[in-house]
XYZ file of C-alpha atoms in Angstrom:
338
model
C 78.867 110.951 105.532
C 77.223 108.221 103.491
C 79.922 105.680 102.975
C 78.595 105.137 99.412
C 80.118 108.556 98.705
C 83.752 107.699 99.942
C 86.208 108.130 97.130
C 87.059 104.461 97.018
C 87.000 101.924 93.993
C 83.514 101.386 92.616
C 83.661 97.762 92.976
C 84.181 98.184 96.735
C 81.402 100.685 97.586
C 78.451 98.390 98.013
C 80.443 95.922 100.102
C 82.431 98.586 102.111
C 79.194 100.395 102.954
C 77.738 97.303 104.546
C 80.978 96.662 106.355
C 81.118 100.220 107.522
C 77.646 100.271 108.942
C 78.360 96.852 110.907
C 81.893 97.474 112.253
C 82.927 101.139 111.977
C 79.838 103.279 112.432
C 78.876 101.912 115.846
C 82.334 102.937 117.012
C 81.930 106.406 115.633
C 78.609 106.724 117.407
C 80.093 105.406 120.761
C 82.933 107.952 120.549
C 80.922 110.962 119.193
C 79.891 112.238 122.669
C 83.407 111.865 124.222
C 85.003 113.477 121.169
C 82.541 116.485 121.645
C 83.518 116.841 125.186
C 87.331 116.629 124.426
C 87.082 118.953 121.621
C 85.211 121.540 123.624
C 87.828 121.418 126.369
C 90.611 121.674 123.918
C 89.014 124.743 122.190
C 88.351 126.335 125.670
C 92.045 125.760 126.667
C 93.367 127.092 123.309
C 92.036 130.389 124.478
C 94.685 130.409 127.076
C 97.548 128.390 125.183
C 97.287 130.331 121.913
C 98.108 133.750 123.400
C 100.805 132.205 125.801
C 102.380 130.468 122.750
C 102.506 133.674 120.785
C 103.930 135.730 123.658
C 106.291 132.974 124.565
C 107.645 132.516 121.038
C 108.391 136.268 121.012
C 110.106 136.000 124.281
C 112.198 133.052 123.082
C 113.441 134.964 120.107
C 114.279 138.063 122.345
C 116.204 136.056 124.763
C 117.888 133.969 121.980
C 119.097 137.448 120.389
C 120.378 138.356 124.138
C 122.245 135.116 124.155
C 123.936 135.736 120.826
C 124.804 139.183 121.837
C 126.244 138.068 125.294
C 128.422 135.473 123.527
C 129.459 137.236 120.349
C 129.701 140.796 121.312
C 130.303 140.890 125.206
C 132.204 137.663 124.980
C 130.467 136.198 127.940
C 131.059 139.119 130.284
C 128.475 140.729 132.571
C 126.301 137.496 132.775
C 123.997 138.644 129.634
C 124.763 135.190 127.990
C 123.461 133.306 131.015
C 120.347 135.498 131.410
C 119.634 135.111 127.713
C 120.087 131.306 127.899
C 117.806 130.967 130.943
C 115.203 133.110 129.497
C 115.260 131.321 126.211
C 115.091 127.810 127.994
C 112.299 129.108 130.261
C 110.016 130.675 127.551
C 110.468 127.486 125.358
C 109.641 125.077 128.259
C 106.567 127.418 128.887
C 105.331 127.013 125.294
C 105.867 123.304 125.356
C 104.121 122.935 128.736
C 101.057 124.953 127.867
C 100.530 123.232 124.522
C 100.670 119.755 126.145
C 98.248 120.882 128.858
C 95.881 122.214 126.042
C 96.060 118.972 123.718
C 96.811 116.199 126.194
C 93.257 114.773 126.539
C 92.209 115.116 122.856
C 95.525 113.667 121.966
C 95.168 110.542 124.074
C 91.508 109.980 122.796
C 92.691 110.258 119.228
C 95.202 107.641 120.005
C 92.601 105.511 121.656
C 90.244 105.726 118.649
C 92.923 105.127 116.036
C 94.029 101.976 117.836
C 90.556 100.580 117.955
C 89.247 101.533 114.667
C 92.264 101.156 112.347
C 92.447 97.428 112.620
C 88.786 97.399 111.787
C 89.428 99.499 108.751
C 92.288 97.118 107.634
C 89.980 94.207 108.437
C 87.715 94.780 105.478
C 90.607 93.773 103.351
C 90.995 90.315 105.114
C 92.087 88.705 108.181
C 95.806 88.690 107.036
C 95.870 92.529 107.174
C 97.497 94.291 110.237
C 99.007 97.644 110.986
C 102.422 97.468 112.801
C 101.913 93.798 113.861
C 104.206 92.286 116.413
C 107.311 90.351 115.484
C 108.333 92.015 112.390
C 111.726 91.253 110.881
C 114.599 93.367 112.083
C 116.456 95.796 109.595
C 119.379 93.306 109.340
C 116.988 90.767 107.866
C 116.763 92.624 104.614
C 120.605 92.889 104.077
C 120.707 89.699 102.247
C 118.786 91.264 99.267
C 121.781 93.203 98.482
C 119.813 96.446 97.839
C 120.632 98.581 100.686
C 123.389 101.179 100.467
C 126.167 100.910 103.272
C 124.515 102.808 106.207
C 125.297 103.618 109.736
C 121.815 103.595 111.243
C 118.307 103.226 110.006
C 114.589 102.849 111.234
C 111.255 101.656 110.167
C 108.065 103.607 110.762
C 104.625 102.267 109.916
C 104.334 98.711 108.516
C 101.436 97.005 107.039
C 101.317 93.220 106.438
C 98.623 91.608 104.143
C 97.874 89.399 101.384
C 96.391 89.946 97.924
C 95.692 87.279 95.194
C 97.226 84.775 97.773
C 100.500 86.786 97.527
C 101.583 87.605 101.136
C 103.282 91.018 101.478
C 104.842 93.411 103.955
C 105.018 97.082 103.276
C 107.281 99.360 105.495
C 108.640 102.717 105.616
C 112.255 102.971 105.849
C 114.853 105.543 106.241
C 118.576 104.803 106.318
C 121.345 107.335 107.244
C 125.153 107.649 106.747
C 127.128 109.267 109.541
C 129.028 112.430 108.248
C 131.003 113.462 111.375
C 130.171 115.661 114.213
C 129.260 119.250 114.863
C 128.896 121.111 118.247
C 129.609 117.386 119.845
C 126.468 116.100 117.956
C 126.579 113.429 115.298
C 125.559 114.574 111.768
C 123.823 112.242 109.387
C 123.072 112.289 105.730
C 119.847 110.567 104.489
C 120.726 107.681 102.128
C 117.155 106.467 101.478
C 113.742 107.571 102.451
C 110.797 105.731 101.240
C 109.152 102.271 101.051
C 110.380 98.670 100.912
C 107.749 96.052 100.089
C 108.595 92.184 100.371
C 106.465 89.728 98.637
C 106.436 85.935 99.067
C 106.100 84.499 95.704
C 104.584 81.238 94.411
C 107.051 80.867 91.809
C 110.016 78.503 92.261
C 113.341 79.820 91.420
C 116.850 79.556 92.760
C 118.760 82.463 91.178
C 119.737 85.745 92.865
C 118.588 88.541 90.545
C 119.101 92.276 91.101
C 117.438 95.139 89.110
C 119.368 98.134 89.919
C 119.266 101.902 88.514
C 121.817 102.650 86.038
C 124.842 104.412 87.454
C 126.956 104.876 84.449
C 130.089 102.994 83.340
C 132.298 103.407 86.422
C 129.315 102.951 88.875
C 127.999 99.830 87.121
C 131.391 98.270 87.104
C 131.904 98.873 90.769
C 128.525 97.516 91.595
C 129.098 94.257 89.639
C 132.461 93.857 91.350
C 131.081 94.448 94.772
C 128.252 91.966 94.352
C 130.048 89.275 92.464
C 127.118 88.814 90.163
C 127.325 88.755 86.524
C 125.782 91.414 84.330
C 122.721 90.326 82.366
C 122.468 91.725 79.012
C 118.661 92.144 77.895
C 117.148 93.023 74.749
C 114.877 95.992 75.654
C 116.974 99.191 74.955
C 114.585 101.362 76.923
C 114.969 99.046 79.941
C 118.702 98.915 79.523
C 119.177 102.742 79.543
C 117.453 102.960 82.858
C 118.332 99.680 84.713
C 121.180 97.344 85.046
C 120.522 93.663 86.046
C 122.736 91.435 87.691
C 122.452 87.617 88.475
C 124.157 84.384 89.352
C 122.120 82.570 86.625
C 121.753 84.022 83.348
C 119.173 81.751 82.039
C 116.855 82.100 85.020
C 117.302 85.761 85.013
C 116.007 86.042 81.460
C 113.277 83.479 82.285
C 112.024 85.826 85.162
C 112.505 89.055 83.325
C 110.425 88.843 80.422
C 109.774 91.623 77.842
C 106.507 92.179 79.638
C 108.151 92.249 83.029
C 110.716 94.984 81.860
C 107.927 97.084 80.644
C 106.083 96.666 84.075
C 109.292 97.842 85.880
C 109.721 100.932 83.538
C 106.004 101.815 84.082
C 106.362 101.493 87.863
C 109.533 103.502 87.814
C 107.926 106.303 85.954
C 105.008 106.273 88.338
C 107.179 106.670 91.372
C 109.663 109.181 89.858
C 112.524 106.627 88.725
C 113.945 105.617 92.035
C 112.968 101.985 92.209
C 115.211 98.897 92.516
C 114.365 95.269 93.177
C 115.856 91.983 94.122
C 114.626 88.460 93.593
C 116.013 86.003 96.081
C 115.056 82.773 97.846
C 111.437 82.749 96.719
C 110.894 86.411 97.557
C 110.981 89.756 95.698
C 112.061 92.894 97.685
C 111.189 96.234 95.956
C 112.723 99.546 97.154
C 110.956 102.814 96.218
C 112.434 106.158 97.103
C 109.219 108.522 97.892
C 108.169 111.293 100.294
C 104.822 110.321 100.909
C 104.098 109.255 104.590
C 102.051 106.060 104.238
C 99.208 105.009 106.696
C 99.524 108.266 108.632
C 96.117 108.682 110.561
C 94.179 111.702 109.274
C 91.606 111.658 112.075
C 90.633 115.135 113.040
C 88.707 115.163 116.462
C 87.502 118.720 115.929
C 85.067 117.298 113.310
C 82.388 114.697 113.578
C 83.673 111.091 113.473
C 83.248 109.318 109.983
C 86.924 108.386 109.258
C 86.251 109.330 105.606
C 89.822 110.801 105.078
C 91.369 107.663 106.787
C 89.328 105.233 104.624
C 90.018 107.018 101.346
C 93.836 107.220 102.204
C 93.989 103.406 103.221
C 92.183 102.317 100.088
C 94.448 104.418 97.874
C 97.714 103.243 99.402
C 96.706 99.544 99.599
C 95.407 99.636 95.965
C 98.864 100.884 94.974
C 100.294 97.525 96.273
C 97.576 95.483 94.821
C 98.047 97.182 91.425
C 101.838 96.267 91.758
C 101.043 92.738 92.568
C 98.717 92.613 89.351
C 101.145 94.630 87.159
C 104.051 92.231 87.907
C 101.988 89.117 87.797
C 103.300 88.042 91.228
C 100.573 85.377 91.845
C 101.628 83.364 88.645
C 103.686 80.281 89.153
C 105.491 80.646 85.843
C 107.422 83.811 84.744
C 106.471 87.156 85.681
Protein backbone atom coordinates (compact mmCIF):
# COMPACT_ATOMS: atom_id res chain seq x y z
CA UNK A 1 0.00 0.00 0.00
CA UNK A 2 1.27 3.47 -0.90
CA UNK A 3 1.92 5.32 2.40
CA UNK A 4 0.44 8.46 0.82
CA UNK A 5 -2.89 6.60 0.89
CA UNK A 6 -2.83 6.04 4.66
CA UNK A 7 -5.71 7.71 6.52
CA UNK A 8 -3.48 10.09 8.48
CA UNK A 9 -3.50 13.92 8.77
CA UNK A 10 -2.74 15.59 5.43
CA UNK A 11 0.14 17.59 6.91
CA UNK A 12 1.91 14.32 7.82
CA UNK A 13 1.45 12.45 4.55
CA UNK A 14 4.58 13.63 2.71
CA UNK A 15 6.93 13.48 5.70
CA UNK A 16 5.63 10.13 6.88
CA UNK A 17 5.80 8.68 3.35
CA UNK A 18 9.52 9.42 3.32
CA UNK A 19 9.96 8.10 6.87
CA UNK A 20 8.03 4.92 6.00
CA UNK A 21 10.16 4.28 2.91
CA UNK A 22 13.38 4.70 4.91
CA UNK A 23 12.55 3.08 8.25
CA UNK A 24 9.55 0.75 7.99
CA UNK A 25 9.33 -0.54 4.41
CA UNK A 26 12.73 -2.30 4.59
CA UNK A 27 11.54 -4.20 7.69
CA UNK A 28 8.36 -5.22 5.86
CA UNK A 29 10.36 -6.54 2.91
CA UNK A 30 12.75 -8.43 5.18
CA UNK A 31 9.96 -10.12 7.09
CA UNK A 32 7.64 -10.81 4.14
CA UNK A 33 9.11 -14.17 3.09
CA UNK A 34 9.23 -15.30 6.73
CA UNK A 35 5.62 -14.19 7.15
CA UNK A 36 4.51 -16.14 4.09
CA UNK A 37 6.14 -19.35 5.36
CA UNK A 38 4.64 -18.92 8.85
CA UNK A 39 1.19 -18.12 7.44
CA UNK A 40 1.31 -21.19 5.14
CA UNK A 41 2.24 -23.43 8.07
CA UNK A 42 -0.52 -21.95 10.21
CA UNK A 43 -3.16 -22.44 7.51
CA UNK A 44 -2.00 -26.02 7.01
CA UNK A 45 -2.21 -26.75 10.72
CA UNK A 46 -5.64 -25.12 10.89
CA UNK A 47 -6.92 -27.95 8.70
CA UNK A 48 -6.27 -30.15 11.71
CA UNK A 49 -6.93 -27.77 14.59
CA UNK A 50 -10.26 -26.40 13.30
CA UNK A 51 -12.16 -29.76 13.20
CA UNK A 52 -10.46 -30.90 16.42
CA UNK A 53 -11.59 -27.67 18.09
CA UNK A 54 -15.16 -28.12 16.86
CA UNK A 55 -15.35 -31.74 18.03
CA UNK A 56 -13.55 -30.92 21.27
CA UNK A 57 -16.00 -28.14 22.16
CA UNK A 58 -18.94 -30.43 21.51
CA UNK A 59 -17.32 -33.06 23.73
CA UNK A 60 -16.66 -30.45 26.42
CA UNK A 61 -20.34 -29.42 26.47
CA UNK A 62 -21.47 -33.07 26.59
CA UNK A 63 -19.12 -33.93 29.46
CA UNK A 64 -20.07 -30.71 31.28
CA UNK A 65 -23.74 -31.73 31.06
CA UNK A 66 -22.75 -35.16 32.40
CA UNK A 67 -20.93 -33.49 35.28
CA UNK A 68 -24.02 -31.45 36.14
CA UNK A 69 -26.23 -34.56 35.91
CA UNK A 70 -23.90 -36.50 38.20
CA UNK A 71 -23.83 -33.71 40.79
CA UNK A 72 -27.42 -32.42 40.74
CA UNK A 73 -29.42 -35.55 39.88
CA UNK A 74 -27.34 -38.52 41.03
CA UNK A 75 -25.81 -36.62 43.96
CA UNK A 76 -22.26 -37.78 43.16
CA UNK A 77 -23.21 -41.49 43.06
CA UNK A 78 -22.05 -44.06 40.47
CA UNK A 79 -18.99 -42.00 39.55
CA UNK A 80 -20.84 -40.10 36.79
CA UNK A 81 -19.72 -36.72 38.11
CA UNK A 82 -16.04 -37.68 38.05
CA UNK A 83 -16.29 -39.20 34.56
CA UNK A 84 -17.92 -36.02 33.32
CA UNK A 85 -15.39 -33.78 35.06
CA UNK A 86 -12.42 -35.74 33.68
CA UNK A 87 -13.92 -35.72 30.19
CA UNK A 88 -14.62 -31.98 30.28
CA UNK A 89 -11.11 -31.23 31.54
CA UNK A 90 -9.52 -33.52 28.94
CA UNK A 91 -11.50 -32.14 25.99
CA UNK A 92 -10.81 -28.56 27.08
CA UNK A 93 -7.10 -29.29 27.42
CA UNK A 94 -7.08 -30.90 23.96
CA UNK A 95 -8.69 -27.83 22.35
CA UNK A 96 -6.20 -25.51 24.05
CA UNK A 97 -3.21 -27.66 23.11
CA UNK A 98 -4.11 -28.07 19.44
CA UNK A 99 -4.71 -24.32 19.03
CA UNK A 100 -1.40 -23.45 20.71
CA UNK A 101 0.30 -25.91 18.35
CA UNK A 102 -1.38 -24.37 15.30
CA UNK A 103 -0.67 -20.75 16.15
CA UNK A 104 2.60 -20.92 18.09
CA UNK A 105 5.02 -19.99 15.29
CA UNK A 106 2.92 -17.27 13.72
CA UNK A 107 2.20 -15.84 17.17
CA UNK A 108 5.89 -15.67 18.05
CA UNK A 109 6.67 -14.03 14.70
CA UNK A 110 3.90 -11.48 15.24
CA UNK A 111 5.35 -10.55 18.64
CA UNK A 112 8.86 -10.27 17.17
CA UNK A 113 7.73 -7.99 14.33
CA UNK A 114 5.67 -5.76 16.62
CA UNK A 115 8.54 -5.37 19.11
CA UNK A 116 10.88 -4.33 16.28
CA UNK A 117 8.60 -2.16 14.16
CA UNK A 118 6.37 -0.43 16.74
CA UNK A 119 9.24 1.62 18.22
CA UNK A 120 10.11 2.72 14.67
CA UNK A 121 6.50 3.80 14.11
CA UNK A 122 6.46 5.86 17.32
CA UNK A 123 9.89 7.20 16.41
CA UNK A 124 8.31 9.25 13.62
CA UNK A 125 6.80 11.51 16.28
CA UNK A 126 10.13 12.11 18.01
CA UNK A 127 12.84 10.57 20.16
CA UNK A 128 10.79 11.14 23.32
CA UNK A 129 8.10 8.67 22.23
CA UNK A 130 8.13 5.09 23.53
CA UNK A 131 5.65 2.25 24.03
CA UNK A 132 5.79 0.62 27.49
CA UNK A 133 9.20 2.10 28.40
CA UNK A 134 10.98 0.80 31.52
CA UNK A 135 10.86 2.57 34.85
CA UNK A 136 7.25 3.79 34.70
CA UNK A 137 5.64 5.11 37.91
CA UNK A 138 3.80 2.62 40.10
CA UNK A 139 0.07 2.82 40.74
CA UNK A 140 0.61 4.34 44.20
CA UNK A 141 2.43 7.30 42.62
CA UNK A 142 -0.88 8.63 41.28
CA UNK A 143 -2.75 8.55 44.59
CA UNK A 144 -1.59 12.06 45.55
CA UNK A 145 -3.72 13.55 42.77
CA UNK A 146 -6.82 12.59 44.79
CA UNK A 147 -8.85 11.36 41.81
CA UNK A 148 -8.77 7.60 42.27
CA UNK A 149 -11.75 5.98 43.99
CA UNK A 150 -10.98 3.71 46.94
CA UNK A 151 -9.89 0.46 45.28
CA UNK A 152 -8.52 -2.93 46.29
CA UNK A 153 -6.44 -3.75 43.23
CA UNK A 154 -5.58 -2.25 39.88
CA UNK A 155 -3.27 -2.63 36.94
CA UNK A 156 -1.92 -0.75 33.94
CA UNK A 157 -1.91 -2.14 30.41
CA UNK A 158 -0.23 -0.30 27.54
CA UNK A 159 1.56 2.98 28.26
CA UNK A 160 2.95 5.56 25.84
CA UNK A 161 5.41 8.27 26.81
CA UNK A 162 5.88 11.27 24.54
CA UNK A 163 6.18 15.02 24.16
CA UNK A 164 4.16 17.46 22.07
CA UNK A 165 4.60 21.25 21.89
CA UNK A 166 7.30 20.80 24.56
CA UNK A 167 4.72 19.29 26.95
CA UNK A 168 5.85 15.85 28.19
CA UNK A 169 3.01 13.37 28.73
CA UNK A 170 2.44 9.80 29.82
CA UNK A 171 -0.72 8.03 28.62
CA UNK A 172 -1.68 4.78 30.38
CA UNK A 173 -4.57 2.34 30.23
CA UNK A 174 -5.80 1.69 33.78
CA UNK A 175 -8.34 -0.61 35.43
CA UNK A 176 -9.29 -0.34 39.12
CA UNK A 177 -11.29 -2.94 41.10
CA UNK A 178 -13.18 -3.14 44.39
CA UNK A 179 -13.32 -6.44 46.27
CA UNK A 180 -16.93 -7.64 46.63
CA UNK A 181 -16.53 -10.84 48.65
CA UNK A 182 -16.00 -14.43 47.57
CA UNK A 183 -17.96 -17.00 45.58
CA UNK A 184 -16.96 -20.66 45.32
CA UNK A 185 -13.78 -19.74 47.24
CA UNK A 186 -12.84 -17.23 44.57
CA UNK A 187 -12.60 -13.45 45.17
CA UNK A 188 -15.19 -11.36 43.33
CA UNK A 189 -14.39 -7.87 42.08
CA UNK A 190 -16.36 -4.92 40.76
CA UNK A 191 -14.77 -2.64 38.15
CA UNK A 192 -14.55 0.92 39.49
CA UNK A 193 -12.68 2.50 36.61
CA UNK A 194 -11.70 1.33 33.15
CA UNK A 195 -10.10 3.84 30.82
CA UNK A 196 -7.18 6.22 30.44
CA UNK A 197 -5.06 8.33 32.73
CA UNK A 198 -2.94 11.01 31.05
CA UNK A 199 -0.31 12.87 33.05
CA UNK A 200 1.13 16.13 31.72
CA UNK A 201 4.14 18.10 32.96
CA UNK A 202 3.10 21.74 32.68
CA UNK A 203 5.37 24.74 32.03
CA UNK A 204 3.03 26.87 34.16
CA UNK A 205 3.98 27.79 37.69
CA UNK A 206 1.24 27.21 40.26
CA UNK A 207 1.09 25.98 43.85
CA UNK A 208 -2.62 25.27 44.25
CA UNK A 209 -4.18 21.83 44.45
CA UNK A 210 -7.18 21.98 42.07
CA UNK A 211 -9.62 19.19 41.31
CA UNK A 212 -12.29 19.11 38.61
CA UNK A 213 -14.77 16.38 39.53
CA UNK A 214 -18.02 15.11 38.09
CA UNK A 215 -21.07 16.55 39.86
CA UNK A 216 -22.40 13.91 42.26
CA UNK A 217 -25.44 15.71 43.65
CA UNK A 218 -25.83 17.56 46.93
CA UNK A 219 -24.95 14.67 49.25
CA UNK A 220 -22.16 13.30 47.08
CA UNK A 221 -20.56 16.70 46.61
CA UNK A 222 -20.69 17.41 50.33
CA UNK A 223 -19.03 14.11 51.15
CA UNK A 224 -16.39 14.72 48.45
CA UNK A 225 -15.51 18.15 49.90
CA UNK A 226 -15.30 16.76 53.44
CA UNK A 227 -13.13 13.83 52.37
CA UNK A 228 -10.64 15.97 50.46
CA UNK A 229 -10.48 18.89 52.89
CA UNK A 230 -10.55 21.26 49.92
CA UNK A 231 -12.85 24.23 49.52
CA UNK A 232 -15.58 24.39 46.91
CA UNK A 233 -14.75 26.88 44.14
CA UNK A 234 -17.81 28.65 42.77
CA UNK A 235 -17.40 29.49 39.09
CA UNK A 236 -19.47 31.70 36.83
CA UNK A 237 -20.28 29.29 33.97
CA UNK A 238 -23.70 27.69 34.77
CA UNK A 239 -23.24 24.92 32.17
CA UNK A 240 -19.90 23.96 33.68
CA UNK A 241 -21.37 24.12 37.19
CA UNK A 242 -24.15 21.68 36.26
CA UNK A 243 -21.64 19.02 35.15
CA UNK A 244 -18.55 19.61 37.25
CA UNK A 245 -17.59 20.51 40.80
CA UNK A 246 -14.26 22.27 41.43
CA UNK A 247 -12.34 22.03 44.71
CA UNK A 248 -9.10 23.78 45.67
CA UNK A 249 -6.96 25.00 48.53
CA UNK A 250 -6.46 28.36 46.77
CA UNK A 251 -9.58 30.11 45.49
CA UNK A 252 -7.69 32.84 43.62
CA UNK A 253 -5.30 30.54 41.78
CA UNK A 254 -8.09 28.09 40.92
CA UNK A 255 -10.04 30.87 39.19
CA UNK A 256 -6.84 32.02 37.49
CA UNK A 257 -6.20 28.53 36.09
CA UNK A 258 -9.83 27.73 35.21
CA UNK A 259 -10.72 30.55 32.88
CA UNK A 260 -13.97 30.74 30.89
CA UNK A 261 -12.16 29.32 27.87
CA UNK A 262 -10.74 26.46 29.97
CA UNK A 263 -14.17 25.52 31.30
CA UNK A 264 -15.52 25.35 27.76
CA UNK A 265 -12.62 23.11 26.78
CA UNK A 266 -13.37 20.70 29.63
CA UNK A 267 -17.03 20.63 28.66
CA UNK A 268 -16.10 19.91 25.05
CA UNK A 269 -13.74 17.12 26.06
CA UNK A 270 -16.33 15.65 28.40
CA UNK A 271 -18.90 15.56 25.58
CA UNK A 272 -16.36 13.95 23.26
CA UNK A 273 -15.53 11.16 25.73
CA UNK A 274 -19.10 10.62 26.91
CA UNK A 275 -19.04 12.66 30.13
CA UNK A 276 -16.77 10.58 32.36
CA UNK A 277 -13.82 12.94 32.70
CA UNK A 278 -12.09 14.30 35.81
CA UNK A 279 -8.87 16.23 36.32
CA UNK A 280 -6.40 17.26 39.00
CA UNK A 281 -3.77 20.05 38.92
CA UNK A 282 -1.02 19.53 41.47
CA UNK A 283 2.69 20.26 41.85
CA UNK A 284 3.16 21.48 38.29
CA UNK A 285 1.36 18.54 36.74
CA UNK A 286 -2.08 17.76 35.36
CA UNK A 287 -3.70 14.34 35.56
CA UNK A 288 -6.82 13.62 33.48
CA UNK A 289 -8.89 10.46 33.96
CA UNK A 290 -11.14 9.42 31.08
CA UNK A 291 -13.47 6.43 31.37
CA UNK A 292 -13.62 4.76 27.95
CA UNK A 293 -13.77 1.23 26.54
CA UNK A 294 -11.40 1.66 23.61
CA UNK A 295 -8.25 -0.52 23.84
CA UNK A 296 -5.49 1.95 23.01
CA UNK A 297 -2.31 0.97 21.15
CA UNK A 298 -3.44 -2.62 20.60
CA UNK A 299 -1.44 -3.97 17.60
CA UNK A 300 -3.64 -4.66 14.56
CA UNK A 301 -1.03 -6.67 12.62
CA UNK A 302 -2.54 -9.58 10.64
CA UNK A 303 0.15 -11.98 9.41
CA UNK A 304 -2.25 -13.62 6.98
CA UNK A 305 -1.96 -10.46 4.86
CA UNK A 306 1.10 -8.86 3.20
CA UNK A 307 2.99 -6.61 5.61
CA UNK A 308 2.37 -2.88 5.32
CA UNK A 309 1.31 -1.91 8.88
CA UNK A 310 -1.42 0.32 7.47
CA UNK A 311 -3.94 -0.54 10.22
CA UNK A 312 -1.40 0.03 13.00
CA UNK A 313 -0.11 3.25 11.44
CA UNK A 314 -3.59 4.73 11.07
CA UNK A 315 -4.55 3.70 14.61
CA UNK A 316 -1.41 5.16 16.20
CA UNK A 317 -1.87 8.47 14.36
CA UNK A 318 -5.51 8.63 15.45
CA UNK A 319 -4.80 7.81 19.09
CA UNK A 320 -1.79 10.11 19.50
CA UNK A 321 -3.55 13.00 17.80
CA UNK A 322 -6.30 12.75 20.42
CA UNK A 323 -3.62 13.53 23.01
CA UNK A 324 -2.12 16.27 20.82
CA UNK A 325 -5.56 17.83 20.41
CA UNK A 326 -6.00 17.69 24.18
CA UNK A 327 -2.74 19.60 24.71
CA UNK A 328 -3.79 22.22 22.15
CA UNK A 329 -7.38 22.44 23.42
CA UNK A 330 -6.30 23.04 27.00
CA UNK A 331 -3.45 25.32 25.95
CA UNK A 332 -1.09 23.27 28.12
CA UNK A 333 2.06 24.65 26.52
CA UNK A 334 1.26 28.16 27.71
CA UNK A 335 3.04 29.54 30.77
CA UNK A 336 0.09 31.71 31.80
CA UNK A 337 -3.47 30.57 32.41
CA UNK A 338 -4.98 27.65 30.56
